[in-house]
XYZ file of C-alpha atoms in Angstrom:
482
model
C 14.442 2.572 -8.335
C 15.961 2.889 -11.773
C 17.273 -0.638 -12.008
C 15.954 -4.123 -11.120
C 16.559 -4.767 -7.442
C 17.625 -8.413 -7.530
C 19.569 -7.990 -10.730
C 21.798 -5.526 -8.874
C 22.669 -8.167 -6.313
C 23.488 -10.696 -9.015
C 25.661 -8.260 -10.982
C 27.418 -7.120 -7.803
C 28.649 -10.634 -7.095
C 29.463 -11.428 -10.699
C 31.919 -8.539 -10.946
C 34.512 -6.946 -8.726
C 32.957 -3.487 -9.019
C 29.861 -1.964 -7.510
C 26.766 -1.190 -9.506
C 25.496 2.144 -8.250
C 22.199 2.858 -8.785
C 14.068 -7.855 20.741
C 11.156 -9.852 20.534
C 11.243 -13.414 19.328
C 8.201 -15.180 17.928
C 5.182 -14.226 20.067
C 3.555 -17.053 21.984
C 0.429 -18.627 20.539
C -2.602 -16.316 20.593
C -0.557 -13.296 21.607
C -0.503 -10.299 19.310
C 2.869 -9.071 18.047
C 4.095 -6.205 20.202
C 5.475 -2.949 18.784
C 9.193 -2.448 19.221
C 10.484 0.262 21.574
C 9.692 3.676 20.124
C 6.884 2.341 17.902
C 3.311 3.246 18.931
C 0.750 0.493 19.308
C -2.075 0.605 16.786
C -5.483 1.565 18.188
C -8.080 -1.244 18.296
C -9.827 -0.218 15.051
C -6.860 1.522 13.430
C -6.490 1.295 9.658
C -2.734 0.835 10.042
C -0.266 -1.202 12.083
C 1.873 1.765 13.075
C 4.653 1.596 10.475
C 5.800 5.195 9.857
C 6.728 4.443 6.232
C 3.387 2.840 5.304
C 0.957 4.109 7.966
C -2.141 2.476 6.443
C -0.582 -0.953 5.910
C -1.897 -3.554 8.307
C -4.527 -2.866 10.940
C -5.015 -2.687 14.693
C -7.139 -4.686 17.109
C -6.385 -8.271 16.254
C -3.685 -10.852 15.588
C -4.174 -13.173 12.615
C -3.676 -16.891 13.233
C -4.279 -18.101 9.699
C -5.516 -17.385 6.185
C -7.674 -19.948 4.397
C -7.736 -18.646 0.825
C -9.939 -20.250 -1.808
C -9.906 -18.957 -5.383
C -11.208 -19.947 -8.792
C -9.443 -18.375 -11.749
C -10.084 -18.714 -15.465
C -7.122 -17.471 -17.532
C -9.447 -17.021 -20.521
C -11.480 -14.318 -18.782
C -9.016 -13.074 -16.156
C -11.757 -13.237 -13.529
C -10.877 -14.343 -9.994
C -13.629 -15.615 -7.695
C -12.370 -15.539 -4.095
C -13.602 -16.847 -0.758
C -11.159 -16.190 2.097
C -11.548 -16.844 5.813
C -9.240 -14.989 8.198
C -8.999 -16.479 11.694
C -7.732 -14.107 14.349
C -7.705 -13.214 18.033
C -8.995 -9.842 19.171
C -6.521 -7.785 21.195
C -9.289 -5.407 22.259
C -13.069 -5.294 21.984
C -13.884 -4.726 18.322
C -17.024 -2.913 17.283
C -15.410 -2.590 13.868
C -12.085 -3.558 12.289
C -10.309 -3.403 8.948
C -8.791 -5.795 6.445
C -6.640 -4.737 3.493
C -7.882 -5.649 -0.009
C -7.248 -3.934 -3.338
C -10.054 -3.984 -5.908
C -12.800 -6.601 -6.388
C -16.538 -6.480 -5.865
C -17.462 -7.738 -2.399
C -20.343 -10.223 -2.408
C -20.546 -10.484 1.366
C -18.729 -10.556 4.688
C -19.496 -12.816 7.657
C -18.014 -12.682 11.146
C -18.386 -15.962 13.032
C -21.027 -17.061 10.576
C -23.203 -13.958 10.874
C -23.528 -11.329 8.129
C -21.528 -8.186 8.840
C -21.737 -4.689 7.415
C -18.813 -3.553 5.301
C -17.565 -0.480 3.460
C -14.595 0.446 1.286
C -12.312 3.315 2.243
C -9.265 4.617 0.424
C -7.168 2.420 -1.820
C -7.295 -0.822 0.157
C -9.296 -0.556 3.390
C -12.222 -2.916 3.904
C -14.027 -1.675 7.030
C -16.060 -4.403 8.721
C -18.765 -3.944 11.377
C -19.740 -7.281 12.953
C -23.326 -7.936 14.019
C -22.145 -7.937 17.648
C -18.857 -6.646 19.076
C -16.000 -9.137 19.195
C -14.863 -9.504 22.797
C -11.281 -8.837 23.793
C -9.176 -12.048 23.637
C -11.887 -13.838 21.633
C -10.926 -15.891 18.606
C -13.077 -15.067 15.596
C -13.365 -15.895 11.900
C -14.025 -13.374 9.128
C -15.153 -14.686 5.769
C -14.958 -12.434 2.708
C -16.449 -13.388 -0.674
C -15.226 -11.302 -3.603
C -14.930 -11.361 -7.393
C -13.319 -9.412 -10.215
C -10.181 -8.882 -12.243
C -7.151 -8.646 -9.943
C -5.130 -5.463 -10.219
C -1.453 -4.641 -10.487
C 0.415 -1.514 -9.570
C 3.658 0.063 -10.624
C 5.970 0.616 -7.662
C 8.538 3.356 -8.091
C 11.302 1.274 -6.497
C 10.794 -2.274 -7.738
C 8.587 -2.155 -10.794
C 5.211 -3.860 -11.118
C 3.693 -5.434 -8.018
C 0.587 -7.551 -7.677
C -1.303 -9.894 -9.985
C 0.474 -10.184 -13.344
C -0.330 -12.050 -16.541
C 2.292 -14.445 -17.885
C 3.329 -15.036 -21.494
C 1.452 -18.327 -21.563
C -1.801 -16.652 -20.541
C -1.534 -17.700 -16.914
C -0.815 -15.440 -13.941
C 1.460 -14.991 -10.954
C 1.752 -12.778 -7.884
C 4.930 -11.124 -6.631
C 5.744 -7.843 -4.975
C 7.307 -6.074 -2.007
C 6.124 -4.490 0.194
C 2.683 -5.212 -1.310
C 1.402 -8.293 -3.107
C -1.008 -10.320 -0.952
C -3.845 -7.823 -0.965
C -4.033 -7.892 -4.752
C -5.698 -11.314 -4.411
C -6.923 -11.920 -0.848
C -7.944 -9.835 2.200
C -5.209 -9.637 4.829
C -3.657 -7.747 7.704
C -0.961 -6.582 5.350
C 2.144 -5.910 7.435
C 5.107 -8.195 8.237
C 4.536 -7.661 11.955
C 1.444 -9.914 11.854
C 2.669 -13.272 10.550
C 0.223 -16.145 10.135
C -0.228 -19.620 8.689
C -1.493 -19.849 5.112
C -3.621 -22.329 3.187
C -4.536 -22.057 -0.495
C -7.193 -23.944 -2.428
C -7.050 -22.896 -6.084
C -9.415 -24.088 -8.830
C -8.383 -23.644 -12.475
C -9.485 -25.124 -15.826
C -7.937 -28.556 -16.392
C -4.647 -28.245 -18.285
C -3.533 -25.418 -16.048
C -1.808 -25.993 -12.709
C -1.081 -24.021 -9.552
C 2.015 -23.597 -7.390
C 2.189 -21.757 -4.074
C 3.903 -21.803 -0.680
C 4.403 -24.717 1.658
C 3.460 -28.361 1.431
C 1.650 -29.731 -1.594
C -1.547 -31.692 -0.901
C -3.349 -33.948 -3.405
C -5.240 -32.247 -6.230
C -8.619 -33.279 -7.609
C -10.449 -32.857 -10.928
C -14.169 -32.362 -11.475
C -16.189 -31.256 -14.476
C -13.246 -29.830 -16.402
C -11.661 -28.006 -13.469
C -8.730 -29.048 -11.280
C -8.330 -27.981 -7.658
C -4.840 -27.610 -6.186
C -4.084 -27.359 -2.472
C -1.045 -25.884 -0.703
C -0.462 -25.508 3.035
C 2.176 -23.338 4.739
C 2.176 -24.131 8.443
C 5.101 -21.856 9.331
C 3.823 -18.367 9.976
C 4.715 -15.956 7.199
C 4.487 -12.280 6.370
C 1.746 -11.571 3.856
C 4.055 -10.262 1.103
C 5.826 -13.638 1.167
C 2.733 -15.479 -0.090
C 2.435 -16.266 -3.776
C 0.366 -18.095 -6.356
C 1.408 -19.106 -9.866
C -1.056 -20.347 -12.485
C 0.551 -21.795 -15.591
C 1.251 -24.988 -17.483
C 4.038 -25.808 -15.082
C 6.581 -28.569 -15.331
C 7.019 -29.850 -11.770
C 10.041 -31.527 -10.224
C 9.673 -33.099 -6.785
C 12.359 -34.416 -4.454
C 13.493 -34.041 -0.840
C 16.442 -32.652 1.078
C 18.629 -34.993 3.100
C 16.525 -34.320 6.207
C 13.293 -35.152 4.393
C 12.153 -31.577 3.725
C 9.968 -31.728 0.575
C 11.284 -29.869 -2.467
C 8.854 -28.801 -5.197
C 10.041 -26.682 -8.110
C 7.860 -25.402 -10.949
C 9.116 -24.297 -14.362
C 7.017 -22.189 -16.712
C 6.966 -23.145 -20.387
C 10.225 -22.024 -21.972
C 12.485 -22.086 -18.890
C 13.007 -25.800 -18.437
C 16.704 -25.022 -18.970
C 16.739 -23.690 -15.386
C 16.620 -27.245 -14.055
C 20.416 -27.462 -14.012
C 20.578 -24.270 -11.934
C 17.940 -25.488 -9.477
C 19.724 -28.827 -9.120
C 22.219 -26.957 -6.917
C 19.544 -26.029 -4.378
C 20.479 -28.777 -1.880
C 24.106 -27.625 -2.033
C 23.043 -24.002 -1.569
C 20.825 -24.743 1.419
C 23.498 -26.914 3.013
C 26.023 -24.100 2.637
C 23.662 -21.435 3.975
C 22.760 -23.720 6.861
C 26.442 -23.974 7.764
C 26.492 -20.180 8.109
C 23.036 -19.356 9.475
C 21.917 -22.506 11.281
C 19.393 -25.210 10.308
C 17.068 -24.482 7.394
C 14.096 -22.748 9.065
C 11.323 -23.659 6.614
C 9.233 -26.826 6.216
C 9.363 -26.799 2.415
C 11.816 -25.785 -0.306
C 11.971 -25.330 -4.061
C 11.470 -22.556 -6.566
C 9.093 -21.017 -9.086
C 10.813 -20.188 -12.377
C 8.949 -17.677 -14.524
C 9.489 -17.051 -18.201
C 9.115 -13.336 -17.507
C 11.721 -10.578 -17.591
C 10.352 -8.816 -14.509
C 12.640 -6.501 -12.572
C 13.103 -8.668 -9.471
C 13.051 -12.125 -8.034
C 11.424 -12.522 -4.625
C 11.958 -14.676 -1.542
C 8.382 -15.993 -1.332
C 8.533 -18.239 1.712
C 9.961 -21.705 1.166
C 9.688 -21.356 -2.609
C 11.235 -18.225 -4.140
C 9.796 -16.880 -7.369
C 12.438 -16.155 -10.027
C 12.585 -13.857 -13.036
C 13.784 -15.211 -16.385
C 17.245 -13.654 -15.927
C 17.896 -15.475 -12.624
C 21.385 -16.893 -12.150
C 23.197 -18.813 -9.413
C 23.853 -15.730 -7.280
C 20.153 -14.867 -7.338
C 19.222 -18.339 -6.092
C 21.750 -17.995 -3.264
C 20.364 -14.550 -2.402
C 16.697 -15.548 -2.335
C 17.342 -18.657 -0.289
C 19.413 -16.698 2.224
C 16.208 -14.751 2.776
C 14.603 -17.899 4.144
C 16.575 -17.009 7.281
C 16.958 -13.236 6.920
C 13.542 -11.839 6.033
C 11.280 -14.876 6.041
C 12.029 -16.600 9.340
C 13.254 -13.392 11.003
C 11.044 -10.665 9.565
C 11.280 -6.905 9.885
C 9.336 -5.026 12.531
C 8.957 -2.007 10.235
C 10.085 -1.392 6.670
C 12.869 0.870 7.968
C 14.541 -2.368 9.155
C 14.952 -3.705 5.598
C 18.752 -3.988 5.866
C 18.136 -6.959 8.175
C 16.745 -8.687 5.085
C 18.657 -7.352 2.127
C 22.111 -6.547 3.494
C 22.528 -10.088 4.781
C 20.979 -11.833 1.782
C 23.286 -9.798 -0.441
C 26.319 -10.592 1.709
C 25.466 -14.301 1.446
C 26.556 -14.029 -2.176
C 29.987 -12.878 -1.017
C 30.121 -15.733 1.478
C 29.308 -18.146 -1.338
C 31.995 -16.635 -3.593
C 34.511 -16.877 -0.754
C 33.770 -20.530 -0.057
C 33.101 -21.845 -3.561
C 35.264 -19.616 -5.756
C 38.019 -18.926 -3.204
C 37.621 -15.180 -3.609
C 39.649 -12.910 -1.363
C 36.894 -10.752 0.110
C 39.248 -8.251 1.717
C 40.810 -7.581 -1.659
C 37.398 -7.363 -3.270
C 36.244 -4.957 -0.567
C 39.223 -2.633 -0.996
C 38.773 -2.624 -4.767
C 35.102 -1.771 -4.387
C 35.832 1.061 -1.952
C 38.353 2.532 -4.378
C 35.695 2.676 -7.089
C 33.019 4.399 -5.019
C 35.079 6.536 -2.655
C 34.171 9.823 -4.377
C 30.569 8.987 -5.291
C 28.594 11.138 -2.884
C 25.217 9.760 -3.930
C 26.392 6.227 -3.235
C 27.192 7.086 0.385
C 24.042 9.214 0.729
C 21.923 6.046 0.683
C 21.309 5.314 4.351
C 20.978 1.682 5.387
C 18.689 2.529 8.284
C 16.349 5.500 8.551
C 16.503 5.907 4.780
C 12.930 7.226 4.453
C 9.855 5.925 2.658
C 10.480 5.176 -0.980
C 14.219 4.739 -0.415
C 14.203 1.381 1.346
C 15.970 -0.467 -1.463
C 18.410 2.213 -2.613
C 21.559 1.143 -0.785
C 21.018 -2.305 0.642
C 22.277 -4.313 -2.343
C 25.642 -2.609 -2.776
C 26.589 -0.368 0.141
C 24.930 -2.949 2.395
C 27.370 -5.662 1.345
C 30.365 -3.472 2.143
C 28.858 -2.520 5.503
C 28.384 -6.149 6.523
C 31.918 -7.062 5.475
C 33.273 -4.112 7.473
C 31.196 -5.286 10.443
C 32.678 -8.757 10.082
C 36.190 -7.354 10.243
C 35.298 -4.980 13.087
C 33.939 -7.664 15.442
C 36.164 -10.552 14.328
C 35.412 -13.901 12.796
C 34.240 -15.683 15.927
C 31.747 -13.010 16.966
C 30.502 -12.532 13.402
C 29.829 -16.244 12.952
C 28.031 -16.328 16.290
C 25.868 -13.371 15.244
C 24.799 -15.077 12.011
C 23.591 -18.200 13.790
C 22.440 -16.862 17.140
C 20.465 -13.918 15.728
C 18.448 -16.179 13.426
C 17.910 -18.717 16.211
C 16.864 -16.102 18.772
C 14.243 -14.538 16.501
C 13.167 -17.595 14.503
C 9.608 -17.304 13.143
C 9.325 -13.813 14.657
C 10.069 -10.171 14.016
C 12.979 -7.966 14.971
C 14.182 -4.399 14.548
C 17.481 -2.854 13.527
C 17.864 -1.337 17.000
C 17.647 -4.818 18.482
C 20.270 -6.030 16.026
C 22.753 -3.338 17.024
C 22.281 -4.215 20.684
C 22.613 -7.935 19.926
C 25.888 -7.490 18.016
C 27.437 -5.264 20.673
C 26.611 -7.795 23.373
C 27.895 -10.727 21.310
C 31.129 -8.958 20.345
C 31.537 -7.264 23.733
C 32.308 -4.014 21.919
C 30.888 -0.503 21.884
C 29.924 -0.243 18.222
C 27.836 2.912 18.311
C 30.346 4.874 16.253
C 30.632 2.082 13.712
C 26.870 1.692 13.287
C 26.383 5.454 13.053
C 29.021 5.721 10.335
C 27.897 2.797 8.193
C 24.176 2.346 8.761
C 22.812 5.690 9.991
C 25.193 7.964 8.108
C 25.005 9.485 4.640
C 28.718 10.150 4.136
C 31.696 7.878 3.545
C 32.771 6.461 6.941
C 35.981 7.676 8.530
C 38.986 5.439 7.901
C 38.773 3.831 11.348
C 35.373 2.399 10.350
C 36.085 2.031 6.639
C 39.149 -0.143 7.246
C 38.643 -1.958 10.551
C 40.785 -4.858 11.752
C 42.716 -6.700 9.014
C 41.366 -4.310 6.360
C 43.895 -1.752 7.598
C 46.736 -3.826 6.204
């Protein structure tokens, strides 16, 4: 992608022109099931079955939780990790894989017994337990590792992975990959799990992550910070930030803890973040109750190309503005609570988070969205490449090409096609139906048609599956015809 992904969304709301560029949560101890048309991964497969990223994730087990323990010295850049992955086997496992990029492996144990291990490809850690893991058995895999974490340039979004900050600290952000740059994981959104971080850093540095903050402790010149995310999350939504943070702590009206961290040099973002309760209240009025158990933000003093909806506590680039904060917090519903089944479903995340910015502008700035829509269409009507960006079935490497601009127009057209009552029901009932789970675009189409009691196959084909400007009947539905 030639331009920063989140910056597009912010610019799109700030101006009146376009910048071009079902299963619900599975029951406890039950592995996520592939959606219709998606093959199940074989027991020892080195991939979860996503056609865009076939070696992401793994088969044969369902992760219940990650217990990640790291020590990191900013002076040396060395990370010393000790992670335990608890999981349930979905088949007998004579071997299985975890995803981990880089590091020297000191040892692997399965249920307390040393296991054989080997590295394959860019990120596969192949583990052979001392005895096969029985089908339906719960088991714990401990991996001890050490080294300098890596980063990788992604052609769409810029740099992903473990990055150094201006202060000498570090942070992790990236999509679709970030977790496996610092801990072993089943790295696909389909396998969501709880997350616990224990992070030890030299005193004077501090650590922020996902979830609820637990008390820290200091010993022999090092301070240990603890964070616990009890709500299952996709691995790319985990984060860690090591810096000389300024923390602000408060609570939402319902008691949800709010922790926000500001890197040195961006304390001026406090005024922006002070609107978070207002933002979450507004989004809750549209999407239903706030689905996370923690809130806040992580404000970097870095001009990276994107901000990211890390669960319960988005991580923000230096250029972040109000629209970006609205966007990333809308993801707490669309993307974090309801996660994609495969990366082809990304419009379920980005189209709705982007449209939340229009909803905000409509409510807070009294913008006429129909007028804004027509003006935008006039500006892009003849831009073939703009319409060539499919919103579903876009192909690997093109997931983020149309969702921030064309996606907004598509959702507004859908709103006008189904009517206000049905659209509002979709926003709340979809997120409630699939809370803390995964869902596919095919399920969404079926859900909307049932809710609206309309045959929308032509509409969805034109806007979401098509690569040409929609016919006028779909481009100007309902009151947009006037």
